[in-house]
CSV table of C-alpha atoms (C1' of nucleotides) in Angstrom, one decimal:
chain,number,residue,atom,x,y,z
A,1,MET,CA,0.0,0.0,0.0
A,2,LYS,CA,1.9,3.1,-1.2
A,3,ASN,CA,1.5,6.7,-0.3
A,4,GLY,CA,-1.3,8.8,-1.6
A,5,ARG,CA,-3.3,6.0,-3.2
A,6,THR,CA,-6.5,6.1,-1.3
A,7,TYR,CA,-9.3,8.5,-2.3
A,8,ALA,CA,-9.0,10.5,0.9
A,9,GLU,CA,-5.2,10.7,0.6
A,10,ILE,CA,-5.4,12.0,-2.9
A,11,ILE,CA,-7.9,14.7,-1.9
A,12,ASP,CA,-5.6,15.7,0.9
A,13,ARG,CA,-2.6,15.9,-1.4
A,14,LEU,CA,-4.5,18.1,-3.8
A,15,ARG,CA,-5.7,20.4,-1.0
A,16,GLN,CA,-2.2,20.7,0.4
A,17,ALA,CA,-1.0,21.7,-3.0
A,18,GLY,CA,-3.6,24.4,-3.1
A,19,LEU,CA,-5.7,22.7,-5.8
A,20,ARG,CA,-9.4,22.1,-5.5
A,21,PRO,CA,-10.1,18.4,-5.5
A,22,THR,CA,-12.3,18.2,-8.6
A,23,ARG,CA,-13.5,15.0,-10.1
A,24,GLN,CA,-11.1,15.3,-12.9
A,25,ARG,CA,-8.0,16.1,-10.8
A,26,ILE,CA,-8.8,13.3,-8.4
A,27,ALA,CA,-9.1,10.8,-11.2
A,28,LEU,CA,-5.9,11.9,-12.9
A,29,ALA,CA,-3.9,11.9,-9.7
A,30,GLY,CA,-5.3,8.5,-8.9
A,31,LEU,CA,-4.2,7.2,-12.2
A,32,MET,CA,-0.8,8.8,-11.9
A,33,TYR,CA,-0.1,7.2,-8.5
A,34,SER,CA,-1.3,3.8,-9.5
A,35,GLY,CA,1.6,1.4,-10.0
A,36,GLY,CA,4.8,2.9,-8.9
A,37,ASP,CA,6.8,5.6,-10.5
A,38,ARG,CA,5.7,6.5,-14.0
A,39,HIS,CA,6.6,8.7,-16.9
A,40,LEU,CA,3.4,10.0,-18.4
A,41,SER,CA,2.7,12.0,-21.5
A,42,ALA,CA,-0.6,14.0,-21.7
A,43,GLU,CA,-1.9,11.7,-24.4
A,44,ILE,CA,-1.2,8.5,-22.3
A,45,LEU,CA,-2.8,9.9,-19.2
A,46,HIS,CA,-5.8,11.1,-21.2
A,47,GLY,CA,-6.2,7.7,-22.8
A,48,GLU,CA,-6.1,6.0,-19.4
A,49,ALA,CA,-8.7,8.4,-18.0
A,50,LEU,CA,-11.1,7.7,-20.8
A,51,ARG,CA,-10.5,4.0,-20.5
A,52,ALA,CA,-11.3,4.3,-16.8
A,53,ARG,CA,-14.6,6.0,-17.8
A,54,VAL,CA,-13.6,9.4,-16.6
A,55,PRO,CA,-14.5,11.7,-19.4
A,56,VAL,CA,-11.9,14.4,-19.1
A,57,SER,CA,-10.8,16.7,-21.9
A,58,LEU,CA,-7.3,16.8,-23.2
A,59,ALA,CA,-7.1,20.5,-22.2
A,60,THR,CA,-7.8,19.6,-18.6
A,61,VAL,CA,-5.1,16.9,-18.7
A,62,TYR,CA,-2.6,19.5,-19.9
A,63,ASN,CA,-3.8,22.0,-17.3
A,64,SER,CA,-3.6,19.5,-14.5
A,65,LEU,CA,-0.2,18.2,-15.5
A,66,HIS,CA,1.2,21.7,-15.4
A,67,GLN,CA,-0.5,22.6,-12.2
A,68,PHE,CA,0.8,19.4,-10.6
A,69,THR,CA,4.2,20.2,-11.8
A,70,ALA,CA,4.1,23.8,-10.6
A,71,ARG,CA,3.0,22.5,-7.2
A,72,GLY,CA,5.8,19.9,-7.0
A,73,LEU,CA,3.6,16.8,-7.5
A,74,LEU,CA,5.2,16.0,-10.8
A,75,ARG,CA,8.4,16.8,-12.6
A,76,GLU,CA,8.5,17.6,-16.3
A,77,ILE,CA,11.1,15.9,-18.5
A,78,VAL,CA,11.8,16.7,-22.1
A,79,ILE,CA,14.3,14.5,-23.8
A,80,ASP,CA,13.4,14.1,-27.4
A,81,GLY,CA,11.4,16.5,-29.5
A,82,GLY,CA,7.7,16.9,-29.6
A,83,ARG,CA,6.4,15.4,-26.5
A,84,SER,CA,6.8,16.2,-22.8
A,85,TYR,CA,6.8,13.5,-20.1
A,86,PHE,CA,5.9,14.0,-16.5
A,87,ASP,CA,7.6,12.0,-13.8
A,88,THR,CA,5.6,11.0,-10.8
A,89,ASN,CA,8.9,10.5,-9.0
A,90,VAL,CA,9.8,14.0,-7.7
A,91,SER,CA,12.6,13.0,-5.4
A,92,ASP,CA,16.3,13.4,-6.4
A,93,HIS,CA,17.1,11.0,-9.2
A,94,HIS,CA,18.3,10.6,-12.8
A,95,HIS,CA,17.3,8.9,-16.0
A,96,PHE,CA,18.2,6.3,-18.5
A,97,TYR,CA,16.9,7.2,-21.9
A,98,PHE,CA,16.5,4.2,-24.3
A,99,GLU,CA,17.3,5.7,-27.6
A,100,ASN,CA,15.8,2.8,-29.6
A,101,GLU,CA,12.5,2.9,-27.8
A,102,GLY,CA,12.2,6.5,-26.8
A,103,ARG,CA,11.6,5.4,-23.2
A,104,LEU,CA,12.7,6.7,-19.9
A,105,GLU,CA,13.7,4.8,-16.7
A,106,ASP,CA,14.6,6.1,-13.3
A,107,ILE,CA,18.1,5.9,-11.9
A,108,PRO,CA,18.3,6.2,-8.2
A,109,ALA,CA,20.2,9.2,-7.0
A,110,GLU,CA,22.8,7.2,-5.2
A,111,ASP,CA,23.8,5.3,-8.4
A,112,VAL,CA,25.2,8.5,-10.0
A,113,VAL,CA,27.9,10.5,-8.3
A,114,VAL,CA,28.7,13.9,-9.7
A,115,ALA,CA,32.0,14.7,-8.0
A,116,ALA,CA,32.7,18.1,-9.5
A,117,LEU,CA,30.5,20.8,-11.0
A,118,PRO,CA,31.3,24.3,-12.3
A,119,LYS,CA,29.9,27.1,-10.3
A,120,ALA,CA,26.8,28.8,-11.5
A,121,PRO,CA,27.6,31.8,-13.7
A,122,GLY,CA,26.8,35.4,-12.9
A,123,ARG,CA,24.2,35.9,-10.3
A,124,THR,CA,22.5,32.5,-11.0
A,125,ARG,CA,22.2,29.6,-8.7
A,126,ILE,CA,21.9,25.9,-9.6
A,127,SER,CA,18.3,24.8,-9.4
A,128,ARG,CA,18.9,21.2,-10.4
A,129,VAL,CA,21.4,18.9,-12.1
A,130,ASP,CA,20.0,16.4,-14.6
A,131,VAL,CA,22.0,13.4,-15.6
A,132,ILE,CA,20.7,11.6,-18.6
A,133,VAL,CA,22.4,8.3,-19.5
A,134,ARG,CA,21.5,7.6,-23.1
A,135,VAL,CA,21.7,3.9,-23.9
A,136,ARG,CA,21.0,2.0,-27.1
A,137,GLU,CA,20.7,-1.7,-28.0
A,138,ASP,CA,21.9,-2.1,-31.6
B,1,MET,CA,41.4,31.5,-37.8
B,2,LYS,CA,39.4,28.5,-36.7
B,3,ASN,CA,38.9,25.1,-38.3
B,4,GLY,CA,36.6,24.7,-41.2
B,5,ARG,CA,35.9,28.3,-41.9
B,6,THR,CA,37.2,28.8,-45.4
B,7,TYR,CA,35.1,27.9,-48.4
B,8,ALA,CA,37.3,25.1,-49.4
B,9,GLU,CA,37.5,23.7,-45.9
B,10,ILE,CA,33.7,23.7,-45.7
B,11,ILE,CA,33.3,21.9,-49.0
B,12,ASP,CA,35.9,19.3,-47.8
B,13,ARG,CA,34.0,18.8,-44.6
B,14,LEU,CA,30.8,18.2,-46.4
B,15,ARG,CA,32.4,15.7,-48.8
B,16,GLN,CA,34.1,13.9,-46.0
B,17,ALA,CA,30.7,13.6,-44.3
B,18,GLY,CA,29.3,12.1,-47.6
B,19,LEU,CA,27.2,15.1,-48.4
B,20,ARG,CA,27.1,16.9,-51.7
B,21,PRO,CA,28.4,20.4,-51.2
B,22,THR,CA,25.4,22.3,-52.6
B,23,ARG,CA,25.0,26.0,-52.4
B,24,GLN,CA,22.6,25.8,-49.5
B,25,ARG,CA,24.6,23.3,-47.4
B,26,ILE,CA,27.8,25.3,-48.0
B,27,ALA,CA,26.1,28.5,-46.9
B,28,LEU,CA,24.4,26.9,-43.8
B,29,ALA,CA,27.7,25.3,-42.7
B,30,GLY,CA,29.5,28.6,-43.2
B,31,LEU,CA,27.0,30.3,-40.9
B,32,MET,CA,27.1,27.5,-38.4
B,33,TYR,CA,30.9,27.7,-38.1
B,34,SER,CA,31.1,31.5,-37.9
B,35,GLY,CA,31.8,32.7,-34.5
B,36,GLY,CA,32.7,29.9,-32.1
B,37,ASP,CA,30.5,27.3,-30.7
B,38,ARG,CA,26.8,27.9,-31.2
B,39,HIS,CA,23.4,26.6,-30.2
B,40,LEU,CA,21.2,27.0,-33.2
B,41,SER,CA,17.5,26.5,-33.9
B,42,ALA,CA,16.2,25.9,-37.3
B,43,GLU,CA,14.4,29.2,-37.3
B,44,ILE,CA,17.5,31.1,-36.2
B,45,LEU,CA,19.7,29.6,-38.9
B,46,HIS,CA,17.0,30.2,-41.5
B,47,GLY,CA,16.8,33.8,-40.5
B,48,GLU,CA,20.6,34.2,-40.7
B,49,ALA,CA,20.7,32.6,-44.1
B,50,LEU,CA,18.0,34.9,-45.5
B,51,ARG,CA,19.8,37.9,-43.9
B,52,ALA,CA,23.0,36.8,-45.7
B,53,ARG,CA,21.0,36.8,-48.9
B,54,VAL,CA,21.1,33.0,-49.3
B,55,PRO,CA,17.5,32.2,-50.2
B,56,VAL,CA,17.1,28.8,-48.6
B,57,SER,CA,13.8,27.2,-47.6
B,58,LEU,CA,13.0,26.2,-44.1
B,59,ALA,CA,12.6,22.6,-45.2
B,60,THR,CA,16.1,22.6,-46.4
B,61,VAL,CA,17.4,24.0,-43.2
B,62,TYR,CA,15.6,21.2,-41.3
B,63,ASN,CA,17.0,18.6,-43.8
B,64,SER,CA,20.5,20.0,-43.5
B,65,LEU,CA,20.4,20.1,-39.7
B,66,HIS,CA,19.4,16.5,-39.5
B,67,GLN,CA,21.9,15.4,-42.1
B,68,PHE,CA,24.7,17.2,-40.3
B,69,THR,CA,23.6,15.7,-37.0
B,70,ALA,CA,23.5,12.2,-38.5
B,71,ARG,CA,27.0,12.7,-39.9
B,72,GLY,CA,28.4,14.0,-36.6
B,73,LEU,CA,28.8,17.6,-37.7
B,74,LEU,CA,26.2,18.7,-35.1
B,75,ARG,CA,24.7,17.5,-31.9
B,76,GLU,CA,21.0,17.9,-31.2
B,77,ILE,CA,19.9,19.1,-27.9
B,78,VAL,CA,16.3,19.2,-26.6
B,79,ILE,CA,15.8,20.7,-23.2
B,80,ASP,CA,12.5,22.5,-23.1
B,81,GLY,CA,9.4,21.8,-25.1
B,82,GLY,CA,8.8,22.8,-28.7
B,83,ARG,CA,12.1,23.7,-30.2
B,84,SER,CA,15.2,21.7,-31.0
B,85,TYR,CA,18.7,23.2,-30.7
B,86,PHE,CA,21.8,22.1,-32.6
B,87,ASP,CA,25.2,22.4,-31.0
B,88,THR,CA,28.1,23.1,-33.3
B,89,ASN,CA,30.4,21.8,-30.5
B,90,VAL,CA,30.3,18.0,-31.0
B,91,SER,CA,33.1,17.2,-28.6
B,92,ASP,CA,32.5,15.8,-25.2
B,93,HIS,CA,31.0,18.5,-23.0
B,94,HIS,CA,27.9,19.4,-21.0
B,95,HIS,CA,25.5,22.3,-20.6
B,96,PHE,CA,24.2,25.1,-18.5
B,97,TYR,CA,20.5,25.7,-19.1
B,98,PHE,CA,19.3,29.2,-18.0
B,99,GLU,CA,15.8,28.6,-17.0
B,100,ASN,CA,14.8,32.2,-17.0
B,101,GLU,CA,16.1,32.8,-20.6
B,102,GLY,CA,15.7,29.4,-22.1
B,103,ARG,CA,19.3,29.6,-23.2
B,104,LEU,CA,22.1,27.0,-23.3
B,105,GLU,CA,25.8,27.5,-22.6
B,106,ASP,CA,28.5,24.9,-22.9
B,107,ILE,CA,30.4,23.5,-19.9
B,108,PRO,CA,33.8,22.1,-20.8
B,109,ALA,CA,34.0,18.3,-20.2
B,110,GLU,CA,36.7,18.7,-17.6
B,111,ASP,CA,34.5,21.0,-15.4
B,112,VAL,CA,32.1,18.1,-14.7
B,113,VAL,CA,33.3,14.9,-13.1
B,114,VAL,CA,30.9,12.0,-13.0
B,115,ALA,CA,32.5,9.6,-10.6
B,116,ALA,CA,30.0,6.8,-10.7
B,117,LEU,CA,27.4,5.5,-13.1
B,118,PRO,CA,25.0,2.6,-13.2
B,119,LYS,CA,25.7,0.0,-15.7
B,120,ALA,CA,23.6,0.0,-18.8
B,121,PRO,CA,20.6,-2.3,-18.4
B,122,GLY,CA,19.9,-5.4,-20.4
B,123,ARG,CA,21.9,-5.7,-23.6
B,124,THR,CA,22.2,-1.9,-24.0
B,125,ARG,CA,25.4,0.1,-23.9
B,126,ILE,CA,25.8,3.7,-22.9
B,127,SER,CA,26.0,5.9,-25.9
B,128,ARG,CA,26.4,9.2,-24.1
B,129,VAL,CA,25.9,10.8,-20.7
B,130,ASP,CA,24.4,14.3,-20.7
B,131,VAL,CA,24.7,16.5,-17.7
B,132,ILE,CA,22.4,19.5,-17.7
B,133,VAL,CA,23.0,22.1,-15.0
B,134,ARG,CA,19.9,24.1,-14.7
B,135,VAL,CA,20.4,27.5,-13.3
B,136,ARG,CA,18.1,30.4,-12.5
B,137,GLU,CA,18.5,34.0,-11.5
B,138,ASP,CA,15.6,35.1,-9.3
C,1,DA,C1',30.3,18.7,-73.2
C,2,DA,C1',25.9,16.6,-73.6
C,3,DA,C1',23.1,13.2,-71.8
C,4,DT,C1',21.9,10.5,-68.0
C,5,DT,C1',21.2,9.5,-63.4
C,6,DA,C1',20.9,10.2,-58.7
C,7,DC,C1',20.4,13.4,-55.2
C,8,DA,C1',18.7,18.0,-53.3
C,9,DT,C1',15.6,21.8,-52.9
C,10,DT,C1',11.3,23.9,-52.7
C,11,DA,C1',6.5,25.8,-51.6
C,12,DG,C1',2.8,24.6,-49.5
C,13,DA,C1',0.1,21.3,-47.2
C,14,DA,C1',-0.3,18.3,-43.5
C,15,DG,C1',0.8,16.5,-38.9
C,16,DC,C1',1.4,16.6,-34.1
C,17,DT,C1',1.7,18.4,-29.6
C,18,DT,C1',0.4,22.1,-26.9
C,19,DT,C1',-2.1,26.5,-25.8
C,20,DC,C1',-5.9,29.6,-26.1
C,21,DT,C1',-10.8,31.2,-25.9
C,22,DA,C1',-15.0,32.1,-24.3
C,23,DA,C1',-18.9,29.7,-22.7
C,24,DA,C1',-20.8,26.4,-19.4
C,25,DT,C1',-20.2,23.9,-15.2
C,26,DT,C1',-18.8,23.0,-10.5
C,27,DA,C1',-16.7,23.7,-5.9
C,28,DT,C1',-16.5,26.8,-2.1
C,29,DT,C1',-17.9,30.6,0.9
C,30,DG,C1',-21.1,33.5,3.2
D,1,DC,C1',-29.1,28.2,-1.0
D,2,DA,C1',-27.2,32.1,-3.3
D,3,DA,C1',-23.2,34.3,-4.7
D,4,DT,C1',-18.5,34.0,-6.1
D,5,DA,C1',-14.5,32.3,-7.8
D,6,DA,C1',-12.2,28.5,-9.8
D,7,DT,C1',-12.5,24.8,-13.2
D,8,DT,C1',-13.7,22.4,-17.3
D,9,DT,C1',-14.6,22.0,-22.0
D,10,DA,C1',-14.9,21.8,-27.3
D,11,DG,C1',-13.0,23.6,-30.8
D,12,DA,C1',-10.0,26.8,-32.8
D,13,DA,C1',-5.5,28.4,-33.1
D,14,DA,C1',-0.6,28.4,-32.6
D,15,DG,C1',4.1,26.6,-33.1
D,16,DC,C1',7.4,23.6,-34.7
D,17,DT,C1',8.5,19.9,-37.7
D,18,DT,C1',7.8,16.7,-41.5
D,19,DC,C1',5.8,15.3,-45.8
D,20,DT,C1',4.8,15.5,-50.8
D,21,DA,C1',5.6,15.7,-55.4
D,22,DA,C1',7.3,18.9,-58.7
D,23,DT,C1',11.5,21.3,-60.1
D,24,DG,C1',16.4,22.0,-60.0
D,25,DT,C1',21.3,20.8,-59.5
D,26,DA,C1',25.5,18.0,-58.9
D,27,DA,C1',27.9,14.0,-60.4
D,28,DT,C1',28.7,10.4,-63.6
D,29,DT,C1',28.7,8.4,-68.0
D,30,DT,C1',28.9,8.4,-72.8
DNA sequence: AAATTACATTAGAAGCTTTCTAAATTATTG
DNA sequence: CAATAATTTAGAAAGCTTCTAATGTAATTT
């Protein structure tokens, strides 16, 4: 039984994030948090919602994904053109990118050691360091 | 006087890459290699070509960018949605991404030390490790 | 150097993901 | 329960990229 999976927990999460727990957001969050860490595109999540008989519009899926991201419930990842993916794992970690399949997979933070980094230029500060390990099969 | 800047050198490079040195490709490569390492979008390069009185179509710019990338003359980078960038620096290095401006800047390979990496899963092998240091100003 | 052949370029249409718009609906507050 | 503010929605629009098929150009052959 993982965190945030029951109906009441999901509603709590949404409220804590400052989002009204609407039917659509509850359903989308429920799907997102079903089955471990996931990398979702808007289209995939929309499809799952429809299949689960939750008639939600694609616009709402996009709205929700962005709101969830802004509130720290998701993390957006863009690797290859076109499509954005949203990672339900928002803790510190990195990614494998399977070039053949166009698929992402998490790498636990402790499996990657970045021993040296340049300092942030000008008056900027580092907000995150992404490591993408690109792998291929051929 | 940097590498690959004269007309003859550009033609050589194209030929070595197995690409016919057409008027358009020569002009685009010339622009790409003018002024150090660059991060170019199709639209920017197209604009520069037109301003330089080289009437090239946007489709050709896209074709050329992809051919150059496939032949190792460019490296494609996708950080944020929508647009692709092409890096004229194809040697081993990493990137700062300025979240406020949506701009990329090279980090020399030696300024980043990745001391530990997971092994490639299944029968894959690592084709590249990208490190993106996201910085912001606020 | 002309003819042939293979490759490249092009304008415009089409495709795909994402965002916008303005109207209708729903959650929350008083 | 009424009033208010936020949310959802369908469809249009936008933005970048790719496709199509007709035309042009470079390379090769004669």
